[in-house]
Coordinates of C-alpha atoms and ligand atoms in Angstrom, one line a residue:
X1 CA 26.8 0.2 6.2
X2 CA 25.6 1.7 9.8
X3 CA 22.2 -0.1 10.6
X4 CA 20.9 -2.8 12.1
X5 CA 18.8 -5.8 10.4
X6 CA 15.1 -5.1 11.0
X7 CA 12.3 -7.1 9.5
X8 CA 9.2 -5.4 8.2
X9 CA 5.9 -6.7 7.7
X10 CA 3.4 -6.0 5.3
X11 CA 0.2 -7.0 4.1
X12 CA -1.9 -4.6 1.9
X13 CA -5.3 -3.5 1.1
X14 CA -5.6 -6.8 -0.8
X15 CA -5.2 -8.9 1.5
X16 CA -3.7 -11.5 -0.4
X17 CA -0.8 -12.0 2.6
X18 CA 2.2 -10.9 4.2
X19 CA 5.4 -9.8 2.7
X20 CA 8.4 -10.0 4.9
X21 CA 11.8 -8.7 4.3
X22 CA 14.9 -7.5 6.3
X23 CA 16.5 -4.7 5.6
X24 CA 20.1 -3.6 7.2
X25 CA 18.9 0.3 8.3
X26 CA 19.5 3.0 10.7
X27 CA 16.1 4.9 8.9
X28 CA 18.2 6.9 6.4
X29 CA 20.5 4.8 4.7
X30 CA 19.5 1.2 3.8
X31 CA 20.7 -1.7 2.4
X32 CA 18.5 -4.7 0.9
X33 CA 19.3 -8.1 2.5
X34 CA 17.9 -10.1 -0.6
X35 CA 16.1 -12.0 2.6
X36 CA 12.4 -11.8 1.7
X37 CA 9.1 -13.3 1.3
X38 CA 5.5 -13.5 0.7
X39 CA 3.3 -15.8 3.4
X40 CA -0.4 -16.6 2.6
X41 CA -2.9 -16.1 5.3
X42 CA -4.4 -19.0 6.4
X43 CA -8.6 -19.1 5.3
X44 CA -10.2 -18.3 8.7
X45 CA -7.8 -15.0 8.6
X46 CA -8.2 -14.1 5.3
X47 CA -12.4 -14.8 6.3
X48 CA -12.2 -12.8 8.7
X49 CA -10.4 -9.8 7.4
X50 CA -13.1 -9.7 4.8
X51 CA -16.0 -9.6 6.8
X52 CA -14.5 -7.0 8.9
X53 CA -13.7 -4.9 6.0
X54 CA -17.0 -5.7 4.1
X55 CA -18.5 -4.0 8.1
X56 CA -15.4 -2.1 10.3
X57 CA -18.3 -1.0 12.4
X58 CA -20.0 -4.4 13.5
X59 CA -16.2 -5.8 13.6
X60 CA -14.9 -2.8 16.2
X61 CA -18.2 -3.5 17.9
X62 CA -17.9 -7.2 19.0
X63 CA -15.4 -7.3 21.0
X64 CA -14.8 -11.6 20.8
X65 CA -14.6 -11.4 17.2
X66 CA -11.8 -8.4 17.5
X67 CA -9.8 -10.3 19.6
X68 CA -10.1 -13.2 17.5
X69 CA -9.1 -11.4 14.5
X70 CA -6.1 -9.4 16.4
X71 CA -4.7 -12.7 17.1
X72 CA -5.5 -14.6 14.0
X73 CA -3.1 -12.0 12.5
X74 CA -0.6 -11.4 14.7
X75 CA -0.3 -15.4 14.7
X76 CA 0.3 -15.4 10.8
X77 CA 2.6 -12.7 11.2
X78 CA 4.7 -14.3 13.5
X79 CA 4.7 -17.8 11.8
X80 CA 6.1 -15.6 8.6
X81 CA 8.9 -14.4 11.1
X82 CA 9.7 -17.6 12.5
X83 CA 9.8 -18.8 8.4
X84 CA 11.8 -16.0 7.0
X85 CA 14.3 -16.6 10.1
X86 CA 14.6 -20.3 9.0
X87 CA 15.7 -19.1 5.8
X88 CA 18.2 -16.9 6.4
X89 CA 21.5 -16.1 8.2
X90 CA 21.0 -12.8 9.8
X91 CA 20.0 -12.2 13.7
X92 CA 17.4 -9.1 13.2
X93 CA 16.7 -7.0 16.4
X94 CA 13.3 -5.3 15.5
X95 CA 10.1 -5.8 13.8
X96 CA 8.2 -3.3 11.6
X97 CA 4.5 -4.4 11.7
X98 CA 2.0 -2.4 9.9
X99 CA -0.9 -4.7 10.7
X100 CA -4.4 -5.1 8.5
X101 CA -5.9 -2.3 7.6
X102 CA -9.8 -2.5 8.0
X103 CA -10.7 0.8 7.6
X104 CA -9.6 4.5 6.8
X105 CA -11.2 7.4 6.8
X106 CA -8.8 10.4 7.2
X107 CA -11.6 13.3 7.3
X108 CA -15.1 11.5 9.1
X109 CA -17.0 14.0 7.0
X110 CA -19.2 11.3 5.6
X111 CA -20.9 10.5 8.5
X112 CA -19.3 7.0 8.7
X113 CA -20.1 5.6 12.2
X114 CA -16.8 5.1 12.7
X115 CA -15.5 8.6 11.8
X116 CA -12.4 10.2 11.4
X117 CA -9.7 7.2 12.5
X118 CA -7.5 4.9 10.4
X119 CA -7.8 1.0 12.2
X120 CA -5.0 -1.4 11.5
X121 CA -5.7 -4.9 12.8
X122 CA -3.5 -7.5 14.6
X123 CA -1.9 -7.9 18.3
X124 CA 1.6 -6.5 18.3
X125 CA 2.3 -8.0 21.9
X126 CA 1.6 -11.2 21.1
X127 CA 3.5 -11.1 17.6
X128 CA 6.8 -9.9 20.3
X129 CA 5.9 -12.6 22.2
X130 CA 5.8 -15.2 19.7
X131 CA 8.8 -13.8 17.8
X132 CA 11.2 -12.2 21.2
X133 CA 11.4 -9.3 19.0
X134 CA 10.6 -5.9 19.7
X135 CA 7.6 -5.2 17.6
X136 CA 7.2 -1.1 16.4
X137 CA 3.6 -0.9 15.3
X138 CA 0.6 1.0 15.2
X139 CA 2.1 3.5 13.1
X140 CA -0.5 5.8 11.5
X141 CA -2.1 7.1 14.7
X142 CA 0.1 9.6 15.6
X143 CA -0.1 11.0 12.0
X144 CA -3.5 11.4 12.8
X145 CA -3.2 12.5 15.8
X146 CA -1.0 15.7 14.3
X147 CA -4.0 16.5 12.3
X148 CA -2.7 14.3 8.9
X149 CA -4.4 11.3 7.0
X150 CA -2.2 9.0 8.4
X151 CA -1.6 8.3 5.1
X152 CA 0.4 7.3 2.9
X153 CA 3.6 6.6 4.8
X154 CA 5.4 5.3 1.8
X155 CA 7.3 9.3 0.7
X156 CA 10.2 9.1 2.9
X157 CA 11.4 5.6 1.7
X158 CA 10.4 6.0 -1.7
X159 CA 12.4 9.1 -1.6
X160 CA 15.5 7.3 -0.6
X161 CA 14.9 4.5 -2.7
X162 CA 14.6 6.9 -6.1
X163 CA 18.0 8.7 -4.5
X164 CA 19.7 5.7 -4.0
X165 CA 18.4 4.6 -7.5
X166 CA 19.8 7.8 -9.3
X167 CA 16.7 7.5 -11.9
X168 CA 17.2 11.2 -13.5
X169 CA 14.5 13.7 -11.3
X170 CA 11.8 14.9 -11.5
X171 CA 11.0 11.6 -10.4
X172 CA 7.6 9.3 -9.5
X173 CA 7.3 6.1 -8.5
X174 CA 3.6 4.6 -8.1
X175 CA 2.8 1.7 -6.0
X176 CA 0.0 -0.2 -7.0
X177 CA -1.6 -2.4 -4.3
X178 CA -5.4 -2.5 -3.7
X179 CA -5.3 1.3 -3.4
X180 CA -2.1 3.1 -5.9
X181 CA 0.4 5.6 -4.1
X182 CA 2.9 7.8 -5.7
X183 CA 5.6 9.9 -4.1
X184 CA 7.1 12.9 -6.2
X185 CA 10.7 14.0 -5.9
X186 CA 11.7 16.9 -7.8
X187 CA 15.2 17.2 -6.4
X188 CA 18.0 16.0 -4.2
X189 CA 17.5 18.0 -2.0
X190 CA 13.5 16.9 -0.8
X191 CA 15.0 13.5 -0.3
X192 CA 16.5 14.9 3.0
X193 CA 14.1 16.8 5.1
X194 CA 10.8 15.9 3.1
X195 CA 10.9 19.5 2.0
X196 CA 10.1 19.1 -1.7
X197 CA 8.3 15.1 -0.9
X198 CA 5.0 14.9 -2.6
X199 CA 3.0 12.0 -2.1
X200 CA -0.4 11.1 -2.2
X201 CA -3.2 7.8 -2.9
X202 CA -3.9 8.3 -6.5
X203 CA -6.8 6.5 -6.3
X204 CA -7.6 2.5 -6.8
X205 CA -5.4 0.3 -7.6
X206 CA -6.0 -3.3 -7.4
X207 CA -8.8 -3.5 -5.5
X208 CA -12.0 -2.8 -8.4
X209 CA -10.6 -5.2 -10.6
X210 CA -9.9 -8.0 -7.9
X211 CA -13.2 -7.3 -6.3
X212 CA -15.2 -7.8 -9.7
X213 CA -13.1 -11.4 -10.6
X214 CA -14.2 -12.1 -7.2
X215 CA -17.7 -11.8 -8.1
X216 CA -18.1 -12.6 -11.3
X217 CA -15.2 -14.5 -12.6
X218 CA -14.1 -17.3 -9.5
X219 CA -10.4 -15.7 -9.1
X220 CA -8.7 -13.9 -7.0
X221 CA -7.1 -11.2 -9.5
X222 CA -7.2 -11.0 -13.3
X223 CA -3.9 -12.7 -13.7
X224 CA -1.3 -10.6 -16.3
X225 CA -4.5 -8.2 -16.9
X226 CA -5.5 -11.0 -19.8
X227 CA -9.2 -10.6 -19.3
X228 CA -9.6 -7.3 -19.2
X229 CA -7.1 -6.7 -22.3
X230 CA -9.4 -8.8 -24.4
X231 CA -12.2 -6.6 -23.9
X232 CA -13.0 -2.8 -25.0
X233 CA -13.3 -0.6 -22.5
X234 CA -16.1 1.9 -22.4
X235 CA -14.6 5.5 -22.4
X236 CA -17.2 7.1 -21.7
X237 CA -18.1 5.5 -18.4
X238 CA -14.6 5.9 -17.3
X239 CA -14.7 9.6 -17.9
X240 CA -18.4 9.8 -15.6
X241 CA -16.3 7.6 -12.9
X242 CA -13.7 9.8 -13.5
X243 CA -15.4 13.3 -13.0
X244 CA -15.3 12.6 -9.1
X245 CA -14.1 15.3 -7.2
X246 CA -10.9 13.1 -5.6
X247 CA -9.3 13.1 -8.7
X248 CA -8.8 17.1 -8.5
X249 CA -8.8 18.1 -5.3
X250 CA -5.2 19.3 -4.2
X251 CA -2.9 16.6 -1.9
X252 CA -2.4 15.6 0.8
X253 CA -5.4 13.1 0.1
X254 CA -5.8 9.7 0.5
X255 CA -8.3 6.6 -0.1
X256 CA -10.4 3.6 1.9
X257 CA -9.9 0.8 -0.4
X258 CA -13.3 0.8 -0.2
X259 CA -13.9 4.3 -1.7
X260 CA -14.9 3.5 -5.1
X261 CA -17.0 0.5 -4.8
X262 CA -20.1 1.9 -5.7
X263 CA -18.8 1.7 -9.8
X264 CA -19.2 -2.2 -9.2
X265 CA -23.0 -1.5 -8.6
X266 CA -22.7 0.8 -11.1
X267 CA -26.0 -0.5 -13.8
X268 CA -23.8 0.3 -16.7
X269 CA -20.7 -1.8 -15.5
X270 CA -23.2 -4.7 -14.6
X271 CA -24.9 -4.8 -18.1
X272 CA -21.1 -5.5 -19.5
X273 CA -19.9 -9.0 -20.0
X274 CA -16.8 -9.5 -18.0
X275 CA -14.1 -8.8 -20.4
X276 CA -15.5 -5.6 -21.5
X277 CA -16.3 -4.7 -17.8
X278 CA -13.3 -5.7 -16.5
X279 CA -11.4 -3.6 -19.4
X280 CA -13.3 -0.4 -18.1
X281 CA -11.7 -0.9 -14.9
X282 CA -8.7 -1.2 -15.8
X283 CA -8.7 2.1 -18.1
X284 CA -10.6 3.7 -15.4
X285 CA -7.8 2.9 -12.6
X286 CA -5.0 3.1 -15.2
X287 CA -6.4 7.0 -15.9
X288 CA -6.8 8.1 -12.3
X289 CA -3.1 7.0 -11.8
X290 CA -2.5 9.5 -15.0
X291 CA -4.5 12.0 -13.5
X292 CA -2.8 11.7 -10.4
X293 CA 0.3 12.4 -12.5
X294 CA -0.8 14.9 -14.5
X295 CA -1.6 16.6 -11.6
X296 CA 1.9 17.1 -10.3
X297 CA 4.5 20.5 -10.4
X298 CA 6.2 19.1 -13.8
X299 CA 6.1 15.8 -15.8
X300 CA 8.4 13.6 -14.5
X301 CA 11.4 12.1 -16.4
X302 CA 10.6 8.5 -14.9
X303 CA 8.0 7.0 -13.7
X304 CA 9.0 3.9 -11.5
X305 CA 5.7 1.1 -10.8
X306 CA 6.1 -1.4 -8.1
X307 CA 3.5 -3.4 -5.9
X308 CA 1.3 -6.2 -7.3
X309 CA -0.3 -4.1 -9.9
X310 CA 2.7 -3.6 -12.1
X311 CA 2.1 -7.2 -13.3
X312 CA -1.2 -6.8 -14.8
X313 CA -0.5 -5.5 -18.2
X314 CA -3.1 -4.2 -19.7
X315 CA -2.8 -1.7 -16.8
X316 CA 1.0 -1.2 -17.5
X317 CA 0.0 -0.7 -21.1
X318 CA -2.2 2.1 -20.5
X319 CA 0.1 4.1 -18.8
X320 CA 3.1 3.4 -21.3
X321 CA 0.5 4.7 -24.1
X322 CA -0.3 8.0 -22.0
X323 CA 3.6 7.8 -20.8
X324 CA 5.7 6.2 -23.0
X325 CA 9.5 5.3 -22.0
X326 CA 9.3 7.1 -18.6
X327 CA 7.2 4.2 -17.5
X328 CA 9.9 1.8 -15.8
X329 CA 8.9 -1.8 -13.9
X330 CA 10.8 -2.1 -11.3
X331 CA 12.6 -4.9 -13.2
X332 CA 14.6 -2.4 -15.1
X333 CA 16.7 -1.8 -12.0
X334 CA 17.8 -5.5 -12.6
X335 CA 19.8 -5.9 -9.4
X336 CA 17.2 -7.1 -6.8
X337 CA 19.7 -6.7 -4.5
X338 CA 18.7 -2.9 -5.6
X339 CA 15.1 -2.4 -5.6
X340 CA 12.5 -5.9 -5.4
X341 CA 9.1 -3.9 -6.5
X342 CA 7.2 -6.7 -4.5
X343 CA 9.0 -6.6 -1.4
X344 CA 8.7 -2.3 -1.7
X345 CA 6.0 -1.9 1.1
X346 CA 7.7 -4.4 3.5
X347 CA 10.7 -2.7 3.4
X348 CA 9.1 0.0 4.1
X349 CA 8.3 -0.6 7.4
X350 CA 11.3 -2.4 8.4
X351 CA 12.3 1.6 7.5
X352 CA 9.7 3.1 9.9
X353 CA 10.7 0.7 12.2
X354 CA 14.4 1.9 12.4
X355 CA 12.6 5.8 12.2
X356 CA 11.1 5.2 15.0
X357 CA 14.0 4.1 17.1
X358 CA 15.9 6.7 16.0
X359 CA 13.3 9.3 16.5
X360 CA 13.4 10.7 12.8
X361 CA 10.1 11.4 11.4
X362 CA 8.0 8.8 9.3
X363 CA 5.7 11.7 7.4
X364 CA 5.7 15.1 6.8
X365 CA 2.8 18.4 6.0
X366 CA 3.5 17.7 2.2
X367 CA 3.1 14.0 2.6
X368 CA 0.0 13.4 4.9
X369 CA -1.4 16.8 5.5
X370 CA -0.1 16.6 9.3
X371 CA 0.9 19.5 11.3
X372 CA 4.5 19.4 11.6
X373 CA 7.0 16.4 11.2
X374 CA 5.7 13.4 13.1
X375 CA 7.8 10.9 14.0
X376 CA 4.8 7.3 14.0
X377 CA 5.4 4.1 15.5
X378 CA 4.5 2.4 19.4
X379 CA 7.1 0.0 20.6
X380 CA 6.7 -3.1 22.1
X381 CA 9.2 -5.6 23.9
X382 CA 8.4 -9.1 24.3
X383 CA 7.8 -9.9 27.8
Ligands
LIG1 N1 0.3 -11.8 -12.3 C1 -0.5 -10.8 -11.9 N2 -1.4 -10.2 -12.8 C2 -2.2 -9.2 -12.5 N3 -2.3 -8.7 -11.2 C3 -1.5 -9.3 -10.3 C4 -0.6 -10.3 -10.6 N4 0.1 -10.6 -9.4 C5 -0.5 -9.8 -8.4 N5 -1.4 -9.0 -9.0 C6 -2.2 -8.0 -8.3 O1 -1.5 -7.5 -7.2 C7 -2.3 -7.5 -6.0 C8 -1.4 -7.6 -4.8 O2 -0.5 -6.6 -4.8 P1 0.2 -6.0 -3.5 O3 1.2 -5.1 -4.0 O4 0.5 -7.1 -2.6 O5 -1.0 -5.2 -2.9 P2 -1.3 -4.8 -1.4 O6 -0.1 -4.0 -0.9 O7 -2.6 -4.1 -1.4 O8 -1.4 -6.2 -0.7 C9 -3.2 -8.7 -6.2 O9 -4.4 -8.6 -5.4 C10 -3.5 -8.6 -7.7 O10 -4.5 -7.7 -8.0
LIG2 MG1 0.0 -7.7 -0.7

């Protein structure tokens, strides 16, 4: 297998911490390393990514507090390198660091302060300094830049995951973090060039349900989806939430995990008591997945979940109802030497990371909306 090891970071809209993986990858063929794992943030990060997510614009405005933040991060980061190193017997060459995302807003037509930019937190210089790896980051600007969202970057490895998979096409898999991805791949062939790559944010994923447990209930996330399967979910509030135009409008589109909050002030949702309320979330962002489905050139033949989502299962229920056997976890691969559904978005940028080097490109018109085939990513040596 041609490739080098890289190690990708990632830590999602949910900020619940860092995954870390290597991957042996020249950016088209891969090979997992089995290497992998997840790293908490430590409180005063985690503190502080809130805040600046509950206000991007007060946050990008103080400049003390960004610096503290950038390397609050990029420290975190680089104690999960120095961890994941410990633990294993490879020598990578090159990080893949996505960084924090704080906020995204791909068009700026709703008069956000901030406007039309995507803002990923954390210092990549200091993270190659900690580490003495080369550190490819910042990798949605360019995107942008081309005229695209600068999101999702997930198609292109999701695409040569299903390949390398050989799951019978059409085929989707659906990542379900704080905001839920999917990537469509009709044929071979789209796995190559990106010609024939769908992918889009489907709408939320985690991040409604986590948000209300962290309000109302004292936990993080609904653990296994138990609450909100207890409760009866109120259909007709879920069809008013999901009448908004997102769910129709035509790809490339994608989300703020902040995009739907206002159905956590929503009067009706707050009259509920928290099983029922937390079981109208659930149907409400099990359906916009389906609709997001629903929505593509032909039903797929499998439908592959991954991210932390896949776990709650009252979530996964829904769609196996409105699905049935398509609907694979990501444990029916069994070999986790194949596919690890929670190390997926890490992965992926130890992927990007090895694009980048080699120049191929990281997202494509179908994928992000962008004008032609960009190839993301700013490298950085440690000094
Ligand atoms: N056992 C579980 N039951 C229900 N939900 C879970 C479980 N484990 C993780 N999750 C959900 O997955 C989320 C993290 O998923 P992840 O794929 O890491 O998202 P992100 O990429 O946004 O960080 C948690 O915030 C939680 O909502
Ligand atoms: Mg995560």
């Amino acid at each position: 297998m041609a490739g080098s090891f890289v190690i990708g970071l990632m830590s999602g809209t949910s900020a619940d911490g860092i995954d870390a993986a290597i991957l042996q990858t020249d950016g088209q063929k891969f090979q997992n390393t089995g290497c992998s794992g997840s790293f908490e943030y430590r409180p005063e990060t985690r503190n502080g990514i809130w805040a600046a997510v509950a206000n991007a614009y007060d946050h990008m405005h103080d400049a003390l507090a960004r610096q503290h933040l950038d390397r609050l991060i990029a420290e975190d980061h680089a104690n999960a390198v120095l961890k994941l190193l410990d633990s294993s017997n490879q020598s990578p060459a090159l990080i893949g660091f996505h960084g924090q995302t704080i906020y995204h807003n791909p068009s700026g037509s709703d008069g956000h302060p901030l406007g039309r930019t995507t803002i990923q937190l954390g210092d990549a210089a200091l993270l190659a300094a900690k580490t003495g790896l080369p550190v490819v980051h910042d990798v949605r600007r360019a995107d942008m830049a081309a005229g695209g969202q600068g999101a999702p970057l997930a198609p292109v490895f999701h695409a040569a995951m299903l390949a390398r998979l050989a799951v019978d096409l059409p085929a989707v898999l659906v990542n379900i973090g704080g905001v839920a991805n999917l990537t469509w791949v009709a044929n071979q062939t789209g796995v190559k060039d990106g010609a024939g790559l769908i992918g889009f944010d489907t709408g939320p994923g985690n991040a409604l349900m986590d948000d209300y447990m962290r309000l109302y209930c004292d936990a993080d996330f609904d653990k296994d989806g138990a609450l909100a399967a207890s409760g009866i979910a109120d259909t007709t509030l879920v069809d008013v939430w999901l009448d908004e135009p997102y769910f129709t409008a035509d790809w490339p589109k994608s989300l703020d995990r902040q995009a739907f909050q206002h159905c956590l002030d929503d009067a009706r949702l707050l009259a509920k008591a928290p099983a029922d309320a937390m079981a109208s979330l659930a149907l409400f962002t099990a359906n916009s997945i389906a609709a997001a489905i629903d929505q593509l050139p032909a039903p797929p033949q499998t439908i592959l979940i991954a991210g932390g989502g896949r776990r709650n299962l009252c979530l996964k229920a829904h769609l196996q109802n409105r699905f049935g056997g398509a609907v694979k976890d990501g444990n029916f691969v069994g070999d986790r030497s194949l596919f690890s559904p929670d190390m997926l978005e890490a992965e992926l940028m130890a992927f990007l990371a090895a694009r980048h080097i080699s120049g191929l490109p990281t997202s494509f018109p179908a994928t992000t909306g962008c004008h032609r085939p960009v190839c993301g990513g700013v490298l950085v040596r440690p000094v």
